[in-house]
Amino acid sequence: MFLSITTTGTPDRPATDLGYLLHKHPEKAQAFSTSYGKAHVLYPEARPERCTAALMLEVDAVALVRKGKGKGRGGAPDAALAQYVNDRPYAASSLLAVALSGVFSSAMRGVCTARPERATQPLPLRIEVPALPARGGPALVRRLFEPLGWTVVVEPVALDPQFPEWGDSRYVRLELESATLTLAEALRHLYVLLPVLDDAKHYWVSDDEVDKLLRAGEGWLPEHPEQKLITSRYLSRRWSLTRQAMERLELVRLAESDDSEVEEIDNAVEAETEEEARPTPLAVQRRDAIIAALQASGAARVLDLGCGQGQLVQALLKDVRFTEIVGVDVSMRALTIASRRLKLDRMGERQASRVKLVQGSLAYTDKRLAGYDAAVLSEVIEHLDLPRLPALEYAVFGAARPRTVLVTTPNVEYNVRWESLPAGHVRHGDHRFEWTREEFRAWAGAVAERHGYDVEFVPVGPDDPEVGPPTQMAVFVIRTEKEAKAA
Ligand code: SAH
């Protein structure tokens, strides 16, 4: 059984930090005893640019049976033989998940004393599992991982490559990629979803499995569209436990939605105190500026890329000239809050036909985004690591190619005017960068040049004579009419 985790690095964030995050030194191959055999951790590659950690589990089939817990598949009359002759030693499965939580337990909890700040930040991740038993096949694999922000490549493994007519086996080769998750989140996804896909837990499911599931599912399971399937399979279809888990997940969800409202109120209060001299909070001024620019562009079908909790989508819905509004975000949690804010489930049919919320990452080309009049990226680019920005640039300006693109981002020069902001700090913990006006203009100018757009800049908020406005907006318009029609 084999699983590998790869990350890439930048000069100030070397990929080899993966060793700190996993608490396993890249230069040592290490072995750990687990109840079912030996687990090995080694690094096939450990360079500042790229680092791969591999987890291998040598399953001791006899130990598995001696534990008295090795269920053969299906409990058929040949179960006794199946205990010894089965796929357990070779395929990634629930055993690998157990090894994962044993060997990387601190990493799974997001604990990293050597690099505490990196443990809380998303990083580019690529996970490969060459042989994964997947009941439900590639389609289910996608339904489980994609809502969590993973780009999924999943290929069925043929029963025997020499005899393609025999068809596919129960196994898939899985490749996951994401740049929006922390390592702890990624490990917790695997810890839950590998056994869910395997759907043949090797050990007895006891009551504390519900606790384990809720702990590992924190932050993602309460909002997962396949929550019920995950819960029931994880708990080996023990209905009383499943029901208990579902009830507790619902409580978590409600508690979280309360939190988010508190957060919003806090933000509003903060925004108002920060800008007490001005009547309207900056977020509202930004929204108004965006809507005005969209109206001026004549757009009817609009994408809100990185829509967050859906405030702009909600405002656009009030204007009938916007006939189709699509909010896209990588965060399921944000989309769930957006959908509650919009009351999507209670909306009349006509109104509902104008709006859609879709989960997706802007760091990847997405066919669903083609053919719109305009796209908005409001306070989104600064949430991406700089090396990921070209990917977003291509996805929006190269592939989707709407006629108009609006991009807003903080003007870092203005930060000296926020009295509450300590010098040298960005405005939000998740901002990867904040640009001066010149830096933003240089980026936007180059993007426009590369993709055949014209670009103009609009200040949002009071335009300070020295440091400029708090928010800067670029308005991109595609160059030729011909292209506009084709798009
Ligand atoms: N547009 C909103 C929210 C800005 S916060 C506003 O102006 O208020 C940034 C949003 O971008 C978050 O909701 C975050 O989930 C989303 N985001 C960050 N990286 C993303 C990516 N790669 N793909 C899609 N959305 C992303």
Short mmCIF file of C-alpha atoms and ligand atoms in Angstrom, two decimals:
data_model
loop_
_atom_site.label_atom_id
_atom_site.label_comp_id
_atom_site.label_asym_id
_atom_site.label_seq_id
_atom_site.Cartn_x
_atom_site.Cartn_y
_atom_site.Cartn_z
CA MET A 1 0.00 0.00 0.00
CA PHE A 2 1.41 3.26 -1.07
CA LEU A 3 0.60 6.93 -0.97
CA SER A 4 2.75 9.93 -1.83
CA ILE A 5 2.45 13.61 -0.99
CA THR A 6 4.28 16.18 -3.12
CA THR A 7 4.60 19.90 -2.68
CA THR A 8 6.44 22.57 -4.60
CA GLY A 9 8.29 25.50 -3.09
CA THR A 10 9.45 29.05 -3.62
CA PRO A 11 12.70 30.64 -2.40
CA ASP A 12 11.06 31.86 0.80
CA ARG A 13 8.92 28.76 1.27
CA PRO A 14 11.08 25.74 0.44
CA ALA A 15 9.22 22.56 -0.40
CA THR A 16 11.39 20.66 2.08
CA ASP A 17 9.37 22.32 4.87
CA LEU A 18 7.12 19.34 4.22
CA GLY A 19 9.51 17.44 6.49
CA TYR A 20 8.71 19.82 9.36
CA LEU A 21 5.00 19.70 8.66
CA LEU A 22 4.97 15.90 8.68
CA HIS A 23 7.41 15.72 11.59
CA LYS A 24 9.54 13.34 9.53
CA HIS A 25 13.05 14.27 8.44
CA PRO A 26 13.53 14.21 4.65
CA GLU A 27 17.00 12.71 4.88
CA LYS A 28 16.02 9.68 6.88
CA ALA A 29 13.99 6.67 5.86
CA GLN A 30 11.98 5.71 8.90
CA ALA A 31 9.92 2.70 9.85
CA PHE A 32 7.12 2.48 12.40
CA SER A 33 5.33 -0.54 13.76
CA THR A 34 1.58 -0.40 13.52
CA SER A 35 -0.90 -3.04 14.61
CA TYR A 36 -1.14 -4.36 11.06
CA GLY A 37 2.43 -4.26 9.90
CA LYS A 38 5.29 -1.92 9.28
CA ALA A 39 4.82 1.61 7.96
CA HIS A 40 7.71 3.27 6.14
CA VAL A 41 8.11 6.97 5.49
CA LEU A 42 10.69 8.07 2.97
CA TYR A 43 11.32 10.95 0.62
CA PRO A 44 11.99 9.95 -3.00
CA GLU A 45 12.65 13.62 -3.69
CA ALA A 46 13.62 16.44 -1.31
CA ARG A 47 14.67 19.65 -3.00
CA PRO A 48 13.68 23.25 -2.15
CA GLU A 49 11.67 23.32 -5.39
CA ARG A 50 9.93 19.99 -4.98
CA CYS A 51 9.59 17.52 -2.18
CA THR A 52 7.76 14.19 -2.06
CA ALA A 53 7.04 12.12 1.00
CA ALA A 54 5.89 8.54 0.54
CA LEU A 55 4.05 6.40 3.03
CA MET A 56 4.26 2.68 2.49
CA LEU A 57 2.59 0.06 4.56
CA GLU A 58 3.74 -3.54 4.59
CA VAL A 59 0.72 -5.33 5.85
CA ASP A 60 1.28 -8.39 7.94
CA ALA A 61 -1.65 -10.54 6.78
CA VAL A 62 -1.23 -12.91 9.68
CA ALA A 63 -1.23 -10.17 12.27
CA LEU A 64 -4.35 -8.87 10.64
CA VAL A 65 -6.13 -12.18 11.11
CA ARG A 66 -4.75 -12.77 14.60
CA LYS A 67 -6.23 -9.49 15.66
CA GLY A 68 -9.45 -11.36 14.96
CA LYS A 69 -10.74 -8.36 13.13
CA GLY A 70 -9.80 -9.11 9.55
CA LYS A 71 -13.11 -9.35 7.82
CA GLY A 72 -12.76 -11.03 4.47
CA ARG A 73 -14.87 -9.43 1.82
CA GLY A 74 -18.54 -10.20 2.19
CA GLY A 75 -18.36 -12.93 4.83
CA ALA A 76 -18.93 -15.70 2.29
CA PRO A 77 -18.26 -19.37 3.21
CA ASP A 78 -14.69 -18.95 2.01
CA ALA A 79 -14.22 -16.12 4.47
CA ALA A 80 -11.58 -18.08 6.35
CA LEU A 81 -9.43 -18.33 3.26
CA ALA A 82 -10.21 -14.77 2.26
CA GLN A 83 -8.67 -13.70 5.53
CA TYR A 84 -5.30 -14.82 4.23
CA VAL A 85 -5.71 -14.38 0.52
CA ASN A 86 -7.01 -10.92 -0.16
CA ASP A 87 -5.95 -7.57 -1.50
CA ARG A 88 -5.23 -6.05 1.89
CA PRO A 89 -1.45 -6.04 1.56
CA TYR A 90 -1.46 -4.33 -1.82
CA ALA A 91 -4.22 -1.78 -2.03
CA ALA A 92 -4.49 1.51 -0.24
CA SER A 93 -7.42 1.25 2.06
CA SER A 94 -8.65 1.65 5.55
CA LEU A 95 -5.39 0.17 6.85
CA LEU A 96 -3.47 2.91 5.14
CA ALA A 97 -5.78 5.45 6.76
CA VAL A 98 -5.02 3.97 10.16
CA ALA A 99 -1.29 4.11 9.43
CA LEU A 100 -1.68 7.70 8.23
CA SER A 101 -3.25 8.77 11.50
CA GLY A 102 -0.63 6.86 13.49
CA VAL A 103 2.45 8.08 11.66
CA PHE A 104 1.29 11.64 10.92
CA SER A 105 -0.88 12.29 13.96
CA SER A 106 0.56 15.74 14.78
CA ALA A 107 0.44 16.76 11.13
CA MET A 108 -3.21 15.73 10.99
CA ARG A 109 -3.96 17.99 13.93
CA GLY A 110 -2.07 20.84 12.24
CA VAL A 111 0.59 20.96 14.96
CA CYS A 112 4.03 22.14 13.86
CA THR A 113 6.25 23.86 16.40
CA ALA A 114 9.15 24.26 13.95
CA ARG A 115 7.07 26.04 11.28
CA PRO A 116 3.82 27.03 13.00
CA GLU A 117 2.83 29.60 10.37
CA ARG A 118 3.20 27.12 7.52
CA ALA A 119 0.95 24.59 9.20
CA THR A 120 -1.95 27.01 9.00
CA GLN A 121 -1.35 28.06 5.39
CA PRO A 122 -2.57 26.30 2.28
CA LEU A 123 0.22 24.89 0.13
CA PRO A 124 0.41 23.38 -3.33
CA LEU A 125 -0.24 19.68 -2.83
CA ARG A 126 -0.30 16.69 -5.06
CA ILE A 127 -1.28 13.33 -3.67
CA GLU A 128 -0.96 10.07 -5.52
CA VAL A 129 -2.41 6.71 -4.64
CA PRO A 130 -1.53 4.19 -7.34
CA ALA A 131 -4.03 1.53 -6.25
CA LEU A 132 -7.12 2.46 -4.35
CA PRO A 133 -10.12 0.19 -3.99
CA ALA A 134 -13.03 2.44 -4.90
CA ARG A 135 -16.55 1.13 -4.59
CA GLY A 136 -18.61 3.49 -6.69
CA GLY A 137 -15.81 3.96 -9.20
CA PRO A 138 -14.26 7.16 -10.57
CA ALA A 139 -17.57 9.07 -10.44
CA LEU A 140 -17.86 8.67 -6.68
CA VAL A 141 -14.19 9.49 -6.19
CA ARG A 142 -14.89 12.83 -7.87
CA ARG A 143 -18.03 13.48 -5.88
CA LEU A 144 -16.09 12.95 -2.68
CA PHE A 145 -12.94 14.97 -3.38
CA GLU A 146 -13.98 17.75 -5.77
CA PRO A 147 -16.26 19.65 -3.34
CA LEU A 148 -13.30 19.92 -1.00
CA GLY A 149 -11.23 21.90 -3.49
CA TRP A 150 -9.27 19.05 -5.05
CA THR A 151 -8.65 18.70 -8.74
CA VAL A 152 -9.10 15.00 -9.31
CA VAL A 153 -7.53 12.70 -11.86
CA VAL A 154 -8.90 9.23 -11.45
CA GLU A 155 -8.30 6.32 -13.77
CA PRO A 156 -9.79 2.88 -13.48
CA VAL A 157 -7.17 0.16 -13.30
CA ALA A 158 -7.78 -2.67 -15.77
CA LEU A 159 -8.21 -6.14 -14.29
CA ASP A 160 -5.44 -7.32 -16.53
CA PRO A 161 -3.81 -5.00 -19.07
CA GLN A 162 -3.21 -8.04 -21.31
CA PHE A 163 -6.94 -8.75 -21.47
CA PRO A 164 -8.70 -5.40 -21.83
CA GLU A 165 -11.95 -7.25 -22.59
CA TRP A 166 -12.05 -8.36 -18.95
CA GLY A 167 -12.86 -4.80 -18.07
CA ASP A 168 -11.87 -2.70 -15.09
CA SER A 169 -11.00 -3.85 -11.60
CA ARG A 170 -12.35 -2.34 -8.40
CA TYR A 171 -9.23 -0.23 -8.24
CA VAL A 172 -8.44 3.21 -9.40
CA ARG A 173 -5.29 5.22 -9.69
CA LEU A 174 -5.88 8.50 -7.92
CA GLU A 175 -4.16 11.85 -8.25
CA LEU A 176 -5.32 14.83 -6.23
CA GLU A 177 -4.14 18.39 -6.60
CA SER A 178 -4.95 21.48 -4.65
CA ALA A 179 -3.40 24.79 -3.71
CA THR A 180 -6.09 25.87 -1.30
CA LEU A 181 -5.79 23.33 1.49
CA THR A 182 -3.50 23.02 4.46
CA LEU A 183 -1.62 19.77 4.90
CA ALA A 184 -3.70 18.94 7.98
CA GLU A 185 -6.92 19.35 6.00
CA ALA A 186 -5.57 17.17 3.21
CA LEU A 187 -4.58 14.41 5.63
CA ARG A 188 -7.95 14.53 7.34
CA HIS A 189 -9.73 14.23 3.99
CA LEU A 190 -7.69 11.10 3.20
CA TYR A 191 -8.13 9.66 6.67
CA VAL A 192 -11.90 9.70 6.24
CA LEU A 193 -12.34 9.21 2.50
CA LEU A 194 -9.91 6.33 1.83
CA PRO A 195 -11.88 3.93 4.04
CA VAL A 196 -15.16 5.36 2.72
CA LEU A 197 -14.10 4.42 -0.81
CA ASP A 198 -12.80 1.06 0.32
CA ASP A 199 -16.13 0.45 2.05
CA ALA A 200 -14.81 -2.59 3.90
CA LYS A 201 -13.55 -1.52 7.27
CA HIS A 202 -11.20 -4.07 8.63
CA TYR A 203 -11.89 -3.38 12.26
CA TRP A 204 -14.91 -3.37 14.45
CA VAL A 205 -16.62 -0.01 14.46
CA SER A 206 -17.01 1.10 18.04
CA ASP A 207 -18.90 4.04 19.47
CA ASP A 208 -15.89 6.32 19.59
CA GLU A 209 -15.69 6.07 15.79
CA VAL A 210 -18.33 8.79 15.69
CA ASP A 211 -16.02 11.06 17.65
CA LYS A 212 -13.10 10.20 15.39
CA LEU A 213 -15.18 10.94 12.32
CA LEU A 214 -16.41 14.29 13.62
CA ARG A 215 -12.89 15.28 14.67
CA ALA A 216 -11.39 14.37 11.31
CA GLY A 217 -14.36 15.90 9.51
CA GLU A 218 -14.13 19.23 11.31
CA GLY A 219 -14.38 22.15 8.93
CA TRP A 220 -15.44 20.15 5.88
CA LEU A 221 -17.78 17.26 6.59
CA PRO A 222 -20.67 19.38 7.94
CA GLU A 223 -20.97 21.07 4.54
CA HIS A 224 -20.08 18.15 2.28
CA PRO A 225 -22.83 17.31 -0.26
CA GLU A 226 -22.10 13.56 0.21
CA GLN A 227 -22.14 13.83 3.98
CA LYS A 228 -24.66 11.04 4.39
CA LEU A 229 -22.85 8.51 2.22
CA ILE A 230 -19.54 9.37 3.88
CA THR A 231 -20.97 9.02 7.36
CA SER A 232 -22.77 5.79 6.71
CA ARG A 233 -19.89 4.09 4.94
CA TYR A 234 -17.34 5.34 7.45
CA LEU A 235 -19.40 3.85 10.23
CA SER A 236 -19.76 0.57 8.30
CA ARG A 237 -23.48 1.24 7.83
CA ARG A 238 -24.31 0.97 11.50
CA TRP A 239 -27.48 2.98 11.32
CA SER A 240 -27.73 4.03 14.95
CA LEU A 241 -24.21 5.45 14.82
CA THR A 242 -24.85 7.04 11.45
CA ARG A 243 -27.97 8.75 12.76
CA GLN A 244 -26.10 9.95 15.82
CA ALA A 245 -23.30 11.33 13.65
CA MET A 246 -25.73 13.06 11.28
CA GLU A 247 -27.47 14.75 14.18
CA ARG A 248 -24.22 15.97 15.60
CA LEU A 249 -23.08 17.22 12.21
CA GLU A 250 -26.30 19.20 11.90
CA LEU A 251 -25.60 20.82 15.27
CA VAL A 252 -22.09 21.72 14.14
CA ARG A 253 -23.50 23.21 10.97
CA LEU A 254 -25.97 25.36 12.87
CA ALA A 255 -23.32 26.51 15.33
CA GLU A 256 -21.02 27.40 12.43
CA SER A 257 -23.67 29.39 10.64
CA ASP A 258 -24.20 31.42 13.82
CA ASP A 259 -20.47 32.04 13.98
CA SER A 260 -20.38 33.35 10.49
CA GLU A 261 -23.11 35.84 11.20
CA VAL A 262 -21.20 37.03 14.25
CA GLU A 263 -18.12 37.31 12.05
CA GLU A 264 -20.02 39.40 9.56
CA ILE A 265 -21.35 41.74 12.21
CA ASP A 266 -17.83 42.07 13.64
CA ASN A 267 -16.50 42.90 10.22
CA ALA A 268 -19.18 45.48 9.64
CA VAL A 269 -18.46 47.14 12.98
CA GLU A 270 -14.75 47.06 12.24
CA ALA A 271 -15.22 48.51 8.79
CA GLU A 272 -17.35 51.29 10.19
CA THR A 273 -14.93 52.18 12.95
CA GLU A 274 -12.00 52.10 10.57
CA GLU A 275 -13.75 54.50 8.27
CA GLU A 276 -15.69 56.53 10.75
CA ALA A 277 -15.20 59.76 8.82
CA ARG A 278 -17.02 58.23 5.89
CA PRO A 279 -20.65 57.27 5.76
CA THR A 280 -20.40 54.03 3.76
CA PRO A 281 -18.17 51.06 4.59
CA LEU A 282 -15.49 50.35 2.03
CA ALA A 283 -17.02 46.97 1.15
CA VAL A 284 -20.23 48.72 0.11
CA GLN A 285 -18.39 51.38 -1.89
CA ARG A 286 -16.51 48.62 -3.66
CA ARG A 287 -19.70 46.76 -4.48
CA ASP A 288 -21.29 49.96 -5.80
CA ALA A 289 -18.24 50.71 -7.96
CA ILE A 290 -18.33 47.20 -9.41
CA ILE A 291 -22.04 47.34 -10.17
CA ALA A 292 -21.65 50.73 -11.84
CA ALA A 293 -18.82 49.41 -14.02
CA LEU A 294 -20.85 46.33 -14.95
CA GLN A 295 -23.85 48.45 -15.87
CA ALA A 296 -21.65 50.70 -18.00
CA SER A 297 -20.23 47.66 -19.82
CA GLY A 298 -23.69 46.52 -20.91
CA ALA A 299 -23.10 43.04 -19.50
CA ALA A 300 -26.08 40.77 -18.88
CA ARG A 301 -24.40 37.47 -18.03
CA VAL A 302 -21.92 37.91 -15.23
CA LEU A 303 -19.44 35.73 -13.34
CA ASP A 304 -18.51 36.59 -9.77
CA LEU A 305 -15.23 34.71 -9.40
CA GLY A 306 -14.30 34.10 -5.76
CA CYS A 307 -17.80 35.20 -4.77
CA GLY A 308 -17.25 34.40 -1.09
CA GLN A 309 -20.45 34.65 0.92
CA GLY A 310 -22.45 36.02 -2.02
CA GLN A 311 -22.95 39.69 -1.14
CA LEU A 312 -22.28 40.87 -4.70
CA VAL A 313 -24.42 38.13 -6.24
CA GLN A 314 -27.25 39.25 -3.98
CA ALA A 315 -26.86 42.88 -5.01
CA LEU A 316 -26.71 41.98 -8.73
CA LEU A 317 -29.93 40.00 -8.47
CA LYS A 318 -31.75 43.21 -7.60
CA ASP A 319 -31.04 44.61 -11.07
CA VAL A 320 -33.02 42.87 -13.82
CA ARG A 321 -30.53 43.79 -16.52
CA PHE A 322 -28.31 41.04 -15.12
CA THR A 323 -30.02 38.00 -16.56
CA GLU A 324 -27.55 35.38 -15.41
CA ILE A 325 -25.29 35.60 -12.38
CA VAL A 326 -22.86 32.85 -11.53
CA GLY A 327 -20.96 32.86 -8.25
CA VAL A 328 -17.84 30.69 -8.21
CA ASP A 329 -15.76 29.91 -5.15
CA VAL A 330 -13.37 27.23 -4.05
CA SER A 331 -14.76 27.21 -0.52
CA MET A 332 -17.80 25.02 0.08
CA ARG A 333 -18.31 26.77 3.37
CA ALA A 334 -18.52 30.17 1.69
CA LEU A 335 -20.93 28.82 -0.94
CA THR A 336 -23.18 27.30 1.68
CA ILE A 337 -23.38 30.60 3.50
CA ALA A 338 -23.99 32.35 0.16
CA SER A 339 -26.81 29.98 -0.67
CA ARG A 340 -28.43 30.63 2.72
CA ARG A 341 -28.02 34.37 2.30
CA LEU A 342 -29.72 34.22 -1.10
CA LYS A 343 -32.40 31.87 0.25
CA LEU A 344 -31.86 29.81 -2.89
CA ASP A 345 -34.15 27.06 -1.65
CA ARG A 346 -37.08 29.44 -1.19
CA MET A 347 -36.56 31.53 -4.29
CA GLY A 348 -39.24 31.64 -7.00
CA GLU A 349 -38.46 29.72 -10.18
CA ARG A 350 -37.90 32.77 -12.32
CA GLN A 351 -35.48 34.39 -9.90
CA ALA A 352 -33.74 31.07 -9.27
CA SER A 353 -33.13 30.61 -12.99
CA ARG A 354 -30.98 33.78 -12.95
CA VAL A 355 -28.51 32.63 -10.35
CA LYS A 356 -26.14 29.74 -9.88
CA LEU A 357 -23.43 28.99 -7.32
CA VAL A 358 -20.68 26.65 -8.40
CA GLN A 359 -17.68 25.26 -6.64
CA GLY A 360 -14.41 25.48 -8.50
CA SER A 361 -10.86 26.70 -8.32
CA LEU A 362 -9.76 29.66 -10.41
CA ALA A 363 -6.28 28.21 -10.58
CA TYR A 364 -7.54 25.76 -13.21
CA THR A 365 -9.11 26.26 -16.61
CA ASP A 366 -12.81 25.58 -16.32
CA LYS A 367 -15.05 25.15 -19.38
CA ARG A 368 -18.09 26.21 -17.35
CA LEU A 369 -16.72 29.76 -17.26
CA ALA A 370 -16.65 30.35 -21.01
CA GLY A 371 -19.14 32.54 -22.85
CA TYR A 372 -20.00 35.22 -20.26
CA ASP A 373 -20.16 38.97 -20.85
CA ALA A 374 -18.24 39.96 -17.76
CA ALA A 375 -16.28 38.54 -14.86
CA VAL A 376 -15.60 40.11 -11.49
CA LEU A 377 -12.59 39.26 -9.31
CA SER A 378 -13.32 41.30 -6.22
CA GLU A 379 -10.60 41.07 -3.57
CA VAL A 380 -9.56 37.64 -4.81
CA ILE A 381 -6.14 37.83 -6.48
CA GLU A 382 -4.37 38.71 -3.23
CA HIS A 383 -5.59 35.42 -1.77
CA LEU A 384 -3.51 33.41 -4.23
CA ASP A 385 0.18 32.74 -3.84
CA LEU A 386 2.03 34.82 -6.42
CA PRO A 387 3.28 31.74 -8.30
CA ARG A 388 -0.38 30.65 -8.80
CA LEU A 389 -1.39 33.97 -10.31
CA PRO A 390 -0.39 33.08 -13.89
CA ALA A 391 -2.72 30.06 -13.68
CA LEU A 392 -5.64 32.30 -12.67
CA GLU A 393 -4.65 34.78 -15.36
CA TYR A 394 -4.80 32.06 -17.99
CA ALA A 395 -8.06 30.57 -16.69
CA VAL A 396 -9.81 33.97 -16.83
CA PHE A 397 -8.15 35.97 -19.64
CA GLY A 398 -6.85 33.10 -21.74
CA ALA A 399 -9.63 30.51 -21.53
CA ALA A 400 -12.90 32.05 -20.23
CA ARG A 401 -12.27 35.37 -22.06
CA PRO A 402 -15.29 37.45 -21.04
CA ARG A 403 -15.58 40.80 -22.81
CA THR A 404 -15.16 42.73 -19.57
CA VAL A 405 -13.12 41.77 -16.51
CA LEU A 406 -13.12 43.78 -13.28
CA VAL A 407 -10.34 43.17 -10.78
CA THR A 408 -10.17 44.85 -7.39
CA THR A 409 -7.38 44.53 -4.83
CA PRO A 410 -6.13 46.53 -1.84
CA ASN A 411 -3.76 49.42 -2.46
CA VAL A 412 -1.02 48.74 0.09
CA GLU A 413 0.10 52.40 0.05
CA TYR A 414 -3.17 53.29 1.74
CA ASN A 415 -2.45 51.01 4.73
CA VAL A 416 -0.67 53.85 6.57
CA ARG A 417 -4.07 55.56 6.75
CA TRP A 418 -5.66 52.70 8.73
CA GLU A 419 -4.78 53.72 12.24
CA SER A 420 -5.63 50.32 13.67
CA LEU A 421 -3.26 48.50 11.32
CA PRO A 422 0.26 47.96 12.70
CA ALA A 423 2.95 49.15 10.30
CA GLY A 424 4.00 46.59 7.72
CA HIS A 425 0.92 44.41 8.19
CA VAL A 426 -1.46 43.28 5.50
CA ARG A 427 -5.17 43.93 5.99
CA HIS A 428 -6.23 40.35 6.25
CA GLY A 429 -4.40 37.27 7.54
CA ASP A 430 -5.04 35.39 4.32
CA HIS A 431 -3.63 38.04 1.99
CA ARG A 432 -0.55 36.62 0.28
CA PHE A 433 0.46 40.03 -1.02
CA GLU A 434 -0.79 43.58 -1.24
CA TRP A 435 0.33 45.78 -4.09
CA THR A 436 1.17 49.44 -4.57
CA ARG A 437 -0.66 51.23 -7.36
CA GLU A 438 2.41 50.86 -9.52
CA GLU A 439 2.70 47.13 -8.91
CA PHE A 440 -0.98 46.57 -9.72
CA ARG A 441 -0.73 48.65 -12.88
CA ALA A 442 2.34 46.76 -14.01
CA TRP A 443 0.63 43.39 -13.50
CA ALA A 444 -2.66 44.47 -15.08
CA GLY A 445 -0.90 46.13 -18.01
CA ALA A 446 1.09 42.98 -18.76
CA VAL A 447 -2.02 40.78 -18.49
CA ALA A 448 -3.90 43.05 -20.89
CA GLU A 449 -1.00 42.96 -23.33
CA ARG A 450 -0.66 39.18 -23.21
CA HIS A 451 -4.36 38.50 -23.79
CA GLY A 452 -5.52 41.31 -26.03
CA TYR A 453 -7.41 43.54 -23.61
CA ASP A 454 -7.35 47.26 -22.89
CA VAL A 455 -7.20 48.25 -19.26
CA GLU A 456 -8.14 51.33 -17.24
CA PHE A 457 -7.87 52.01 -13.54
CA VAL A 458 -10.56 53.32 -11.23
CA PRO A 459 -10.02 54.37 -7.62
CA VAL A 460 -12.49 52.99 -5.07
CA GLY A 461 -12.97 54.92 -1.83
CA PRO A 462 -11.44 58.32 -1.07
CA ASP A 463 -8.55 58.99 -3.44
CA ASP A 464 -5.88 60.27 -1.06
CA PRO A 465 -3.55 62.77 -2.79
CA GLU A 466 -0.46 61.05 -1.40
CA VAL A 467 -1.21 57.37 -1.05
CA GLY A 468 -4.17 56.90 -3.40
CA PRO A 469 -7.46 55.08 -2.70
CA PRO A 470 -7.90 52.14 -0.29
CA THR A 471 -9.06 49.86 -3.10
CA GLN A 472 -7.82 49.83 -6.67
CA MET A 473 -9.91 48.52 -9.55
CA ALA A 474 -8.80 47.54 -13.05
CA VAL A 475 -11.40 47.48 -15.82
CA PHE A 476 -10.31 45.23 -18.70
CA VAL A 477 -12.17 45.30 -22.02
CA ILE A 478 -11.39 42.85 -24.80
CA ARG A 479 -9.76 44.52 -27.79
CA THR A 480 -11.54 43.50 -30.95
CA GLU A 481 -15.25 43.37 -31.64
CA LYS A 482 -14.69 40.15 -33.56
CA GLU A 483 -13.30 38.49 -30.45
CA ALA A 484 -16.09 39.90 -28.36
CA LYS A 485 -18.61 38.20 -30.62
CA ALA A 486 -16.69 34.94 -30.64
CA ALA A 487 -16.54 35.05 -26.84
N1 SAH B 1 -15.41 38.50 -3.77
C1 SAH B 1 -15.75 38.56 -2.34
C2 SAH B 1 -14.88 37.65 -1.47
C3 SAH B 1 -13.43 37.99 -1.42
S1 SAH B 1 -12.55 36.93 -0.29
C4 SAH B 1 -15.70 39.98 -1.87
O1 SAH B 1 -15.29 40.85 -2.61
O2 SAH B 1 -16.11 40.23 -0.74
C5 SAH B 1 -11.69 35.87 -1.42
C6 SAH B 1 -12.51 34.71 -1.88
O3 SAH B 1 -11.79 34.06 -2.90
C7 SAH B 1 -12.78 33.67 -0.80
O4 SAH B 1 -14.15 33.40 -0.75
C8 SAH B 1 -11.97 32.47 -1.25
O5 SAH B 1 -12.60 31.24 -0.91
C9 SAH B 1 -11.91 32.66 -2.73
N2 SAH B 1 -10.77 32.01 -3.36
C10 SAH B 1 -9.48 32.03 -2.98
N3 SAH B 1 -8.72 31.30 -3.81
C11 SAH B 1 -9.55 30.81 -4.76
C12 SAH B 1 -9.38 29.97 -5.90
N4 SAH B 1 -8.19 29.51 -6.24
N5 SAH B 1 -10.46 29.66 -6.63
C13 SAH B 1 -11.69 30.15 -6.31
N6 SAH B 1 -11.91 30.93 -5.25
C14 SAH B 1 -10.86 31.26 -4.48
#
